[in-house]
PDB file of C-alpha atoms and ligand atoms in Angstrom:
ATOM      1  CA  MET A 137      -3.268 -22.802 275.874  1.00 38.00           C
ATOM      2  CA  ALA A 138      -3.570 -25.658 278.418  1.00 39.00           C
ATOM      3  CA  ASP A 139      -1.649 -27.809 275.973  1.00 42.00           C
ATOM      4  CA  GLN A 140       1.153 -25.253 275.857  1.00 43.00           C
ATOM      5  CA  ALA A 141       1.254 -24.979 279.652  1.00 41.00           C
ATOM      6  CA  ALA A 142       1.540 -28.763 279.891  1.00 40.00           C
ATOM      7  CA  THR A 143       4.379 -28.758 277.352  1.00 40.00           C
ATOM      8  CA  GLU A 144       6.226 -26.097 279.268  1.00 39.00           C
ATOM      9  CA  ALA A 145       5.746 -27.948 282.553  1.00 40.00           C
ATOM     10  CA  VAL A 146       7.617 -30.966 281.214  1.00 41.00           C
ATOM     11  CA  SER A 147      10.247 -29.010 279.233  1.00 40.00           C
ATOM     12  CA  PRO A 148      13.675 -30.514 279.891  1.00 45.00           C
ATOM     13  CA  SER A 149      16.159 -28.331 281.728  1.00 48.00           C
ATOM     14  CA  PRO A 150      19.056 -27.018 279.553  1.00 49.00           C
ATOM     15  CA  LYS A 151      21.375 -29.815 278.498  1.00 54.00           C
ATOM     16  CA  PRO A 152      25.098 -29.245 278.183  1.00 54.00           C
ATOM     17  CA  GLU A 153      25.504 -31.465 275.122  1.00 58.00           C
ATOM     18  CA  ALA A 154      23.463 -32.552 272.138  1.00 59.00           C
ATOM     19  CA  GLN A 155      22.123 -36.083 272.140  1.00 62.00           C
ATOM     20  CA  SER A 156      22.765 -36.785 268.451  1.00 73.00           C
ATOM     21  CA  PRO A 157      26.304 -36.926 267.147  1.00 71.00           C
ATOM     22  CA  ASP A 158      24.963 -37.122 263.563  1.00 82.00           C
ATOM     23  CA  ALA A 159      23.298 -33.688 263.651  1.00 94.00           C
ATOM     24  CA  ILE A 160      25.354 -30.612 262.842  1.00 97.00           C
ATOM     25  CA  LEU A 161      22.603 -28.438 264.319  1.00 97.00           C
ATOM     26  CA  GLU A 162      19.897 -29.559 266.688  1.00 97.00           C
ATOM     27  CA  CYS A 163      17.225 -27.980 268.806  1.00 97.00           C
ATOM     28  CA  THR A 164      15.234 -29.522 271.621  1.00 96.00           C
ATOM     29  CA  GLY A 165      12.055 -28.170 273.170  1.00 97.00           C
ATOM     30  CA  LEU A 166      12.496 -24.877 271.316  1.00 98.00           C
ATOM     31  CA  SER A 167       9.717 -22.371 272.004  1.00 98.00           C
ATOM     32  CA  ARG A 168       9.334 -18.710 271.183  1.00 98.00           C
ATOM     33  CA  ASP A 169       6.567 -16.561 272.594  1.00 97.00           C
ATOM     34  CA  PHE A 170       5.847 -12.993 271.559  1.00 97.00           C
ATOM     35  CA  GLN A 171       3.904 -10.601 273.700  1.00 94.00           C
ATOM     36  CA  SER A 172       1.150  -8.695 271.931  1.00 91.00           C
ATOM     37  CA  GLY A 173      -0.443  -6.377 274.476  1.00 93.00           C
ATOM     38  CA  GLU A 174      -2.066  -8.635 277.065  1.00 94.00           C
ATOM     39  CA  THR A 175      -1.842 -11.690 274.827  1.00 95.00           C
ATOM     40  CA  THR A 176       1.054 -14.124 274.612  1.00 96.00           C
ATOM     41  CA  LEU A 177       1.547 -15.555 271.124  1.00 96.00           C
ATOM     42  CA  HIS A 178       3.023 -19.064 271.258  1.00 96.00           C
ATOM     43  CA  VAL A 179       4.714 -18.896 267.878  1.00 97.00           C
ATOM     44  CA  LEU A 180       7.020 -21.902 268.252  1.00 98.00           C
ATOM     45  CA  ARG A 181       5.823 -24.733 270.439  1.00 96.00           C
ATOM     46  CA  SER A 182       8.504 -27.016 271.858  1.00 97.00           C
ATOM     47  CA  VAL A 183      10.134 -27.889 268.553  1.00 97.00           C
ATOM     48  CA  ASP A 184      12.648 -30.741 268.288  1.00 97.00           C
ATOM     49  CA  PHE A 185      14.650 -30.663 265.074  1.00 96.00           C
ATOM     50  CA  LYS A 186      17.911 -32.017 263.687  1.00 97.00           C
ATOM     51  CA  LEU A 187      19.789 -30.715 260.677  1.00 97.00           C
ATOM     52  CA  TYR A 188      22.185 -33.333 259.359  1.00 97.00           C
ATOM     53  CA  GLU A 189      25.636 -32.452 258.125  1.00 95.00           C
ATOM     54  CA  GLY A 190      25.843 -32.159 254.337  1.00 96.00           C
ATOM     55  CA  GLU A 191      22.108 -32.152 253.629  1.00 97.00           C
ATOM     56  CA  ILE A 192      19.716 -29.707 252.006  1.00 98.00           C
ATOM     57  CA  ALA A 193      16.525 -29.642 254.086  1.00 98.00           C
ATOM     58  CA  SER A 194      13.466 -27.606 253.183  1.00 98.00           C
ATOM     59  CA  ILE A 195      10.647 -26.337 255.381  1.00 98.00           C
ATOM     60  CA  VAL A 196       7.260 -25.351 253.956  1.00 98.00           C
ATOM     61  CA  GLY A 197       4.169 -24.210 255.800  1.00 97.00           C
ATOM     62  CA  SER A 198       1.478 -21.583 255.707  1.00 96.00           C
ATOM     63  CA  SER A 199       2.187 -17.946 256.400  1.00 97.00           C
ATOM     64  CA  GLY A 200       2.607 -17.361 260.131  1.00 96.00           C
ATOM     65  CA  ALA A 201       3.468 -21.005 260.883  1.00 97.00           C
ATOM     66  CA  GLY A 202       6.713 -19.946 262.550  1.00 98.00           C
ATOM     67  CA  LYS A 203       9.240 -20.884 259.843  1.00 98.00           C
ATOM     68  CA  SER A 204      11.224 -17.639 259.894  1.00 98.00           C
ATOM     69  CA  THR A 205      11.066 -17.559 263.680  1.00 98.00           C
ATOM     70  CA  LEU A 206      12.667 -21.018 263.798  1.00 98.00           C
ATOM     71  CA  LEU A 207      15.331 -20.037 261.255  1.00 98.00           C
ATOM     72  CA  HIS A 208      16.173 -16.883 263.225  1.00 98.00           C
ATOM     73  CA  LEU A 209      16.514 -18.858 266.452  1.00 98.00           C
ATOM     74  CA  LEU A 210      18.698 -21.563 264.910  1.00 98.00           C
ATOM     75  CA  GLY A 211      20.870 -18.882 263.272  1.00 98.00           C
ATOM     76  CA  LEU A 212      21.256 -17.007 266.589  1.00 98.00           C
ATOM     77  CA  LEU A 213      19.463 -13.945 265.253  1.00 96.00           C
ATOM     78  CA  ASP A 214      16.904 -14.280 268.052  1.00 96.00           C
ATOM     79  CA  THR A 215      16.732 -15.920 271.498  1.00 96.00           C
ATOM     80  CA  PRO A 216      14.221 -18.630 272.433  1.00 97.00           C
ATOM     81  CA  THR A 217      11.774 -18.438 275.310  1.00 97.00           C
ATOM     82  CA  GLU A 218      12.480 -22.100 276.118  1.00 97.00           C
ATOM     83  CA  GLY A 219      14.674 -24.881 274.827  1.00 98.00           C
ATOM     84  CA  ASP A 220      18.196 -25.453 273.583  1.00 97.00           C
ATOM     85  CA  ILE A 221      20.197 -25.232 270.358  1.00 97.00           C
ATOM     86  CA  PHE A 222      23.312 -27.289 269.753  1.00 97.00           C
ATOM     87  CA  TYR A 223      25.896 -26.727 267.042  1.00 97.00           C
ATOM     88  CA  ARG A 224      28.330 -29.606 266.549  1.00 95.00           C
ATOM     89  CA  GLY A 225      27.371 -30.837 270.020  1.00 92.00           C
ATOM     90  CA  ARG A 226      27.944 -27.502 271.753  1.00 94.00           C
ATOM     91  CA  ASN A 227      25.064 -25.727 273.464  1.00 96.00           C
ATOM     92  CA  ILE A 228      24.940 -22.304 271.764  1.00 97.00           C
ATOM     93  CA  THR A 229      21.550 -21.206 273.084  1.00 96.00           C
ATOM     94  CA  ARG A 230      22.573 -18.506 275.475  1.00 93.00           C
ATOM     95  CA  LEU A 231      25.928 -17.256 274.344  1.00 94.00           C
ATOM     96  CA  GLY A 232      26.799 -13.648 275.048  1.00 92.00           C
ATOM     97  CA  GLN A 233      26.347 -11.155 272.209  1.00 94.00           C
ATOM     98  CA  GLU A 234      29.971 -11.268 271.141  1.00 94.00           C
ATOM     99  CA  ALA A 235      30.257 -15.059 271.158  1.00 96.00           C
ATOM    100  CA  ALA A 236      26.957 -15.389 269.267  1.00 96.00           C
ATOM    101  CA  ALA A 237      28.149 -12.866 266.661  1.00 95.00           C
ATOM    102  CA  LYS A 238      31.320 -14.902 266.196  1.00 95.00           C
ATOM    103  CA  VAL A 239      29.367 -18.135 265.608  1.00 97.00           C
ATOM    104  CA  ARG A 240      27.058 -16.328 263.153  1.00 96.00           C
ATOM    105  CA  ASN A 241      29.968 -14.780 261.287  1.00 95.00           C
ATOM    106  CA  ARG A 242      32.188 -17.872 261.065  1.00 95.00           C
ATOM    107  CA  GLU A 243      29.878 -20.856 261.052  1.00 97.00           C
ATOM    108  CA  PHE A 244      26.611 -19.629 259.493  1.00 98.00           C
ATOM    109  CA  GLY A 245      25.626 -17.953 256.244  1.00 97.00           C
ATOM    110  CA  PHE A 246      22.289 -16.253 255.564  1.00 98.00           C
ATOM    111  CA  VAL A 247      20.252 -15.655 252.421  1.00 97.00           C
ATOM    112  CA  PHE A 248      17.001 -13.677 252.631  1.00 95.00           C
ATOM    113  CA  GLN A 249      14.116 -13.065 250.251  1.00 95.00           C
ATOM    114  CA  SER A 250      14.919  -9.381 249.822  1.00 93.00           C
ATOM    115  CA  PHE A 251      18.672  -9.958 249.426  1.00 94.00           C
ATOM    116  CA  HIS A 252      19.746  -7.496 252.185  1.00 96.00           C
ATOM    117  CA  LEU A 253      22.657  -6.162 250.135  1.00 97.00           C
ATOM    118  CA  LEU A 254      24.281  -2.868 251.063  1.00 97.00           C
ATOM    119  CA  PRO A 255      23.099  -0.439 248.365  1.00 97.00           C
ATOM    120  CA  ASP A 256      26.218   1.747 248.226  1.00 98.00           C
ATOM    121  CA  PHE A 257      28.693  -1.096 247.891  1.00 98.00           C
ATOM    122  CA  THR A 258      29.618  -3.049 244.771  1.00 98.00           C
ATOM    123  CA  ALA A 259      28.885  -6.755 244.332  1.00 98.00           C
ATOM    124  CA  LEU A 260      32.503  -7.512 245.212  1.00 98.00           C
ATOM    125  CA  GLU A 261      32.439  -5.307 248.332  1.00 97.00           C
ATOM    126  CA  ASN A 262      29.154  -6.863 249.462  1.00 98.00           C
ATOM    127  CA  VAL A 263      30.599 -10.365 249.149  1.00 98.00           C
ATOM    128  CA  MET A 264      33.736  -9.361 251.051  1.00 96.00           C
ATOM    129  CA  MET A 265      31.756  -7.759 253.894  1.00 95.00           C
ATOM    130  CA  PRO A 266      31.484 -10.847 256.175  1.00 95.00           C
ATOM    131  CA  ALA A 267      35.260 -11.301 255.954  1.00 94.00           C
ATOM    132  CA  ARG A 268      35.821  -7.641 256.663  1.00 91.00           C
ATOM    133  CA  ILE A 269      33.510  -7.786 259.693  1.00 90.00           C
ATOM    134  CA  GLY A 270      35.077 -11.018 260.971  1.00 89.00           C
ATOM    135  CA  ALA A 271      38.721 -10.004 260.574  1.00 88.00           C
ATOM    136  CA  GLY A 272      40.557  -7.733 262.955  1.00 83.00           C
ATOM    137  CA  SER A 273      42.172  -4.680 261.316  1.00 84.00           C
ATOM    138  CA  MET A 274      45.636  -6.295 261.316  1.00 86.00           C
ATOM    139  CA  GLN A 275      44.301  -9.484 259.776  1.00 86.00           C
ATOM    140  CA  TRP A 276      42.393  -7.444 257.219  1.00 87.00           C
ATOM    141  CA  MET A 277      45.534  -5.568 256.184  1.00 87.00           C
ATOM    142  CA  ARG A 278      47.452  -8.826 255.902  1.00 92.00           C
ATOM    143  CA  GLU A 279      44.814 -10.826 254.087  1.00 92.00           C
ATOM    144  CA  ALA A 280      42.748  -8.347 252.066  1.00 92.00           C
ATOM    145  CA  GLY A 281      44.281  -9.528 248.781  1.00 95.00           C
ATOM    146  CA  LYS A 282      43.610 -13.186 249.500  1.00 95.00           C
ATOM    147  CA  LEU A 283      40.058 -12.435 250.656  1.00 95.00           C
ATOM    148  CA  GLU A 284      39.341 -10.356 247.569  1.00 96.00           C
ATOM    149  CA  ALA A 285      40.537 -13.242 245.393  1.00 97.00           C
ATOM    150  CA  ARG A 286      38.135 -15.537 247.245  1.00 97.00           C
ATOM    151  CA  ALA A 287      35.232 -13.120 246.725  1.00 98.00           C
ATOM    152  CA  VAL A 288      36.057 -12.897 243.004  1.00 98.00           C
ATOM    153  CA  GLU A 289      36.148 -16.692 242.810  1.00 98.00           C
ATOM    154  CA  LEU A 290      32.733 -16.968 244.507  1.00 98.00           C
ATOM    155  CA  LEU A 291      31.201 -14.349 242.229  1.00 98.00           C
ATOM    156  CA  THR A 292      32.678 -16.195 239.244  1.00 98.00           C
ATOM    157  CA  ARG A 293      31.137 -19.462 240.494  1.00 97.00           C
ATOM    158  CA  VAL A 294      27.700 -17.840 240.621  1.00 97.00           C
ATOM    159  CA  GLY A 295      28.170 -16.449 237.111  1.00 97.00           C
ATOM    160  CA  LEU A 296      28.859 -12.807 237.961  1.00 98.00           C
ATOM    161  CA  ALA A 297      32.503 -12.408 236.948  1.00 98.00           C
ATOM    162  CA  GLU A 298      31.418  -9.536 234.687  1.00 98.00           C
ATOM    163  CA  ARG A 299      29.449  -7.737 237.413  1.00 98.00           C
ATOM    164  CA  LEU A 300      32.032  -7.273 240.169  1.00 98.00           C
ATOM    165  CA  THR A 301      31.795  -3.486 240.275  1.00 98.00           C
ATOM    166  CA  HIS A 302      28.018  -3.199 239.875  1.00 98.00           C
ATOM    167  CA  VAL A 303      26.087  -1.805 242.830  1.00 98.00           C
ATOM    168  CA  PRO A 304      22.847  -3.704 243.663  1.00 98.00           C
ATOM    169  CA  SER A 305      20.607  -1.186 241.849  1.00 98.00           C
ATOM    170  CA  ARG A 306      22.423  -2.118 238.624  1.00 98.00           C
ATOM    171  CA  LEU A 307      21.753  -5.843 239.082  1.00 97.00           C
ATOM    172  CA  SER A 308      18.643  -7.906 238.337  1.00 97.00           C
ATOM    173  CA  GLY A 309      16.799  -9.704 241.175  1.00 96.00           C
ATOM    174  CA  GLY A 310      18.392 -13.018 240.245  1.00 97.00           C
ATOM    175  CA  GLU A 311      21.832 -11.411 240.109  1.00 97.00           C
ATOM    176  CA  ARG A 312      21.286  -9.795 243.523  1.00 98.00           C
ATOM    177  CA  GLN A 313      20.417 -13.158 245.015  1.00 97.00           C
ATOM    178  CA  ARG A 314      23.546 -14.661 243.445  1.00 97.00           C
ATOM    179  CA  VAL A 315      25.582 -11.940 245.155  1.00 98.00           C
ATOM    180  CA  ALA A 316      23.791 -12.722 248.441  1.00 98.00           C
ATOM    181  CA  LEU A 317      24.576 -16.422 248.010  1.00 98.00           C
ATOM    182  CA  ALA A 318      28.250 -15.679 247.317  1.00 98.00           C
ATOM    183  CA  ARG A 319      28.307 -13.402 250.384  1.00 98.00           C
ATOM    184  CA  ALA A 320      26.729 -16.141 252.523  1.00 98.00           C
ATOM    185  CA  LEU A 321      29.604 -18.445 251.552  1.00 98.00           C
ATOM    186  CA  MET A 322      32.423 -15.928 251.940  1.00 97.00           C
ATOM    187  CA  ASN A 323      33.545 -17.046 255.403  1.00 96.00           C
ATOM    188  CA  GLU A 324      33.243 -20.731 254.487  1.00 96.00           C
ATOM    189  CA  PRO A 325      30.338 -21.395 256.855  1.00 98.00           C
ATOM    190  CA  ALA A 326      29.201 -24.941 257.561  1.00 97.00           C
ATOM    191  CA  VAL A 327      25.477 -24.097 257.525  1.00 98.00           C
ATOM    192  CA  VAL A 328      23.591 -21.710 255.234  1.00 98.00           C
ATOM    193  CA  PHE A 329      20.102 -20.573 256.264  1.00 98.00           C
ATOM    194  CA  CYS A 330      17.886 -19.453 253.394  1.00 98.00           C
ATOM    195  CA  ASP A 331      14.574 -17.716 254.145  1.00 98.00           C
ATOM    196  CA  GLU A 332      12.463 -17.578 250.972  1.00 97.00           C
ATOM    197  CA  PRO A 333      15.576 -17.335 248.782  1.00 97.00           C
ATOM    198  CA  THR A 334      13.493 -17.411 245.611  1.00 96.00           C
ATOM    199  CA  GLY A 335      10.460 -15.492 246.900  1.00 95.00           C
ATOM    200  CA  ASN A 336      11.132 -12.460 244.690  1.00 94.00           C
ATOM    201  CA  LEU A 337      12.212 -14.381 241.596  1.00 95.00           C
ATOM    202  CA  ASP A 338      10.445 -15.907 238.596  1.00 95.00           C
ATOM    203  CA  SER A 339      10.430 -19.697 238.403  1.00 94.00           C
ATOM    204  CA  LYS A 340      13.303 -19.988 235.913  1.00 95.00           C
ATOM    205  CA  THR A 341      15.543 -17.702 237.986  1.00 96.00           C
ATOM    206  CA  ALA A 342      14.434 -19.548 241.138  1.00 96.00           C
ATOM    207  CA  ASP A 343      15.566 -22.816 239.576  1.00 96.00           C
ATOM    208  CA  GLU A 344      18.937 -21.289 238.721  1.00 96.00           C
ATOM    209  CA  ILE A 345      19.415 -20.219 242.349  1.00 97.00           C
ATOM    210  CA  PHE A 346      18.565 -23.739 243.514  1.00 97.00           C
ATOM    211  CA  VAL A 347      21.088 -25.204 241.053  1.00 97.00           C
ATOM    212  CA  LEU A 348      23.770 -23.024 242.681  1.00 98.00           C
ATOM    213  CA  ILE A 349      22.675 -24.086 246.167  1.00 98.00           C
ATOM    214  CA  ASP A 350      22.854 -27.703 245.008  1.00 97.00           C
ATOM    215  CA  GLN A 351      26.355 -27.150 243.621  1.00 97.00           C
ATOM    216  CA  PHE A 352      27.605 -25.550 246.843  1.00 97.00           C
ATOM    217  CA  ASN A 353      26.104 -28.481 248.728  1.00 97.00           C
ATOM    218  CA  LYS A 354      27.629 -31.172 246.519  1.00 97.00           C
ATOM    219  CA  GLU A 355      30.975 -29.567 245.695  1.00 95.00           C
ATOM    220  CA  LEU A 356      31.756 -27.798 248.977  1.00 95.00           C
ATOM    221  CA  GLY A 357      29.731 -29.985 251.386  1.00 95.00           C
ATOM    222  CA  LYS A 358      27.726 -27.062 252.761  1.00 97.00           C
ATOM    223  CA  THR A 359      24.573 -27.830 254.741  1.00 98.00           C
ATOM    224  CA  PHE A 360      21.478 -25.831 253.738  1.00 98.00           C
ATOM    225  CA  LEU A 361      18.219 -25.184 255.561  1.00 98.00           C
ATOM    226  CA  ILE A 362      15.723 -23.585 253.183  1.00 98.00           C
ATOM    227  CA  VAL A 363      12.378 -22.088 254.177  1.00 98.00           C
ATOM    228  CA  THR A 364      10.186 -21.655 251.116  1.00 97.00           C
ATOM    229  CA  HIS A 365       6.647 -21.291 249.813  1.00 96.00           C
ATOM    230  CA  ASP A 366       7.805 -22.689 246.472  1.00 95.00           C
ATOM    231  CA  GLU A 367       6.796 -26.376 246.463  1.00 95.00           C
ATOM    232  CA  HIS A 368       8.952 -27.021 243.411  1.00 95.00           C
ATOM    233  CA  ILE A 369      12.078 -25.753 245.197  1.00 96.00           C
ATOM    234  CA  ALA A 370      11.067 -27.551 248.423  1.00 97.00           C
ATOM    235  CA  GLN A 371      10.748 -30.873 246.616  1.00 96.00           C
ATOM    236  CA  ARG A 372      14.221 -30.527 245.121  1.00 96.00           C
ATOM    237  CA  ALA A 373      15.737 -30.559 248.619  1.00 97.00           C
ATOM    238  CA  GLN A 374      16.938 -33.882 249.990  1.00 95.00           C
ATOM    239  CA  ARG A 375      14.570 -33.790 252.995  1.00 96.00           C
ATOM    240  CA  HIS A 376      11.211 -32.062 253.212  1.00 96.00           C
ATOM    241  CA  LEU A 377       9.594 -30.772 256.369  1.00 97.00           C
ATOM    242  CA  LYS A 378       6.354 -28.962 257.033  1.00 98.00           C
ATOM    243  CA  MET A 379       5.331 -26.621 259.835  1.00 98.00           C
ATOM    244  CA  THR A 380       1.855 -25.744 261.016  1.00 97.00           C
ATOM    245  CA  ASP A 381       1.040 -23.533 263.954  1.00 97.00           C
ATOM    246  CA  GLY A 382       4.525 -23.546 265.464  1.00 97.00           C
ATOM    247  CA  ARG A 383       5.189 -27.280 265.143  1.00 97.00           C
ATOM    248  CA  PHE A 384       6.472 -29.785 262.619  1.00 96.00           C
ATOM    249  CA  VAL A 385       3.750 -31.938 261.084  1.00 95.00           C
ATOM    250  CA  PRO A 386       4.119 -34.852 258.636  1.00 91.00           C
ATOM    251  CA  ALA A 387       5.142 -33.430 255.215  1.00 86.00           C
TER     252      ALA A 387
HETATM  253  N1  ATP B  89       8.832  -9.754 266.649  1.00 55.25           N
HETATM  254  C1  ATP B  89       7.597 -10.251 266.670  1.00 55.25           C
HETATM  255  N2  ATP B  89       6.649  -9.757 267.508  1.00 55.25           N
HETATM  256  C2  ATP B  89       5.406 -10.267 267.570  1.00 55.25           C
HETATM  257  N3  ATP B  89       4.987 -11.290 266.782  1.00 55.25           N
HETATM  258  C3  ATP B  89       5.871 -11.811 265.920  1.00 55.25           C
HETATM  259  C4  ATP B  89       7.207 -11.323 265.811  1.00 55.25           C
HETATM  260  N4  ATP B  89       7.841 -12.047 264.859  1.00 55.25           N
HETATM  261  C5  ATP B  89       6.943 -12.933 264.402  1.00 55.25           C
HETATM  262  N5  ATP B  89       5.753 -12.786 265.028  1.00 55.25           N
HETATM  263  C6  ATP B  89       4.542 -13.573 264.778  1.00 55.25           C
HETATM  264  O1  ATP B  89       4.896 -14.927 264.773  1.00 55.25           O
HETATM  265  C7  ATP B  89       4.133 -15.641 263.799  1.00 55.25           C
HETATM  266  C8  ATP B  89       5.080 -16.457 262.954  1.00 55.25           C
HETATM  267  O2  ATP B  89       5.879 -15.564 262.204  1.00 55.25           O
HETATM  268  P1  ATP B  89       6.980 -16.100 261.168  1.00 55.25           P
HETATM  269  O3  ATP B  89       7.580 -14.901 260.557  1.00 55.25           O
HETATM  270  O4  ATP B  89       7.861 -17.067 261.839  1.00 55.25           O
HETATM  271  O5  ATP B  89       6.036 -16.890 260.142  1.00 55.25           O
HETATM  272  P2  ATP B  89       6.446 -17.604 258.775  1.00 55.25           P
HETATM  273  O6  ATP B  89       6.050 -19.038 258.887  1.00 55.25           O
HETATM  274  O7  ATP B  89       7.851 -17.319 258.447  1.00 55.25           O
HETATM  275  O8  ATP B  89       5.459 -16.883 257.750  1.00 55.25           O
HETATM  276  P3  ATP B  89       5.706 -16.401 256.225  1.00 55.25           P
HETATM  277  O9  ATP B  89       5.567 -17.648 255.401  1.00 55.25           O
HETATM  278  O10 ATP B  89       4.599 -15.446 255.992  1.00 55.25           O
HETATM  279  O11 ATP B  89       7.054 -15.776 256.148  1.00 55.25           O
HETATM  280  C9  ATP B  89       3.331 -14.614 263.044  1.00 55.25           C
HETATM  281  O12 ATP B  89       2.010 -14.663 263.504  1.00 55.25           O
HETATM  282  C10 ATP B  89       3.983 -13.308 263.404  1.00 55.25           C
HETATM  283  O13 ATP B  89       3.060 -12.260 263.421  1.00 55.25           O
HETATM  284 MG1   MG B  90       8.757 -16.153 257.017  1.00 55.25          MG
END
């Protein structure tokens, strides 16, 4: 507690620009507290982190270490208590809702353990959804054909050319995660955040998902940040990090 107070006392004031031109995404002094009744939970404790352009970085750590919290903050799904986040040198920490949604939609992709697919939509419709959300109605009318072709190409890349019209309930877990991966890439994001992407899959299927991530990294230059409990997947990333109790510790 005293330690945390000391950290907060010396927290730097918000900086307009990132210090590191080599990082595509960077956070400095990032903290997230949650209130639980009278108690304040210091879930992230002044975290400094850089994600380098073109890399696959993995984060492991025990349950409750703060991995998902960090991922949500970096992906602008949550707002920090303290600290700053920079994307390509721009401070994106406290954007308004609309501006944050635009960054999320255009620059970031997300893959979650439980897939988060829309149950009533086909694989193809699910993959097209980020484009549909991001485009205005005029743009959608103009470009729907082109965007559908892109979604078909992505689903073909992940091996689902024969499953375009299947709804999620007619797909296996591995196939659902392939759809989620294709959806994450639909708007050609620079960074893809994966939170336990193989958590619901057997080890062979998990490996297949990692092979696809690796291909998207190598062939399309996408940067991946993967949170995982699977040491085998973590070790296949190019850089390995470990969190304990809201901080990075030596891996
Ligand atoms: N919205 C919230 N309100 C209160 N506490 C929260 C909230 N979200 C997360 N926490 C707490 O923050 C801590 C870290 O949660 P987080 O989900 O980041 O852990 P994690 O490292 O991803 O764990 P796991 O490996 O189990 O997914 C946990 O103790 C959790 O209970
Ligand atoms: Mg988690």
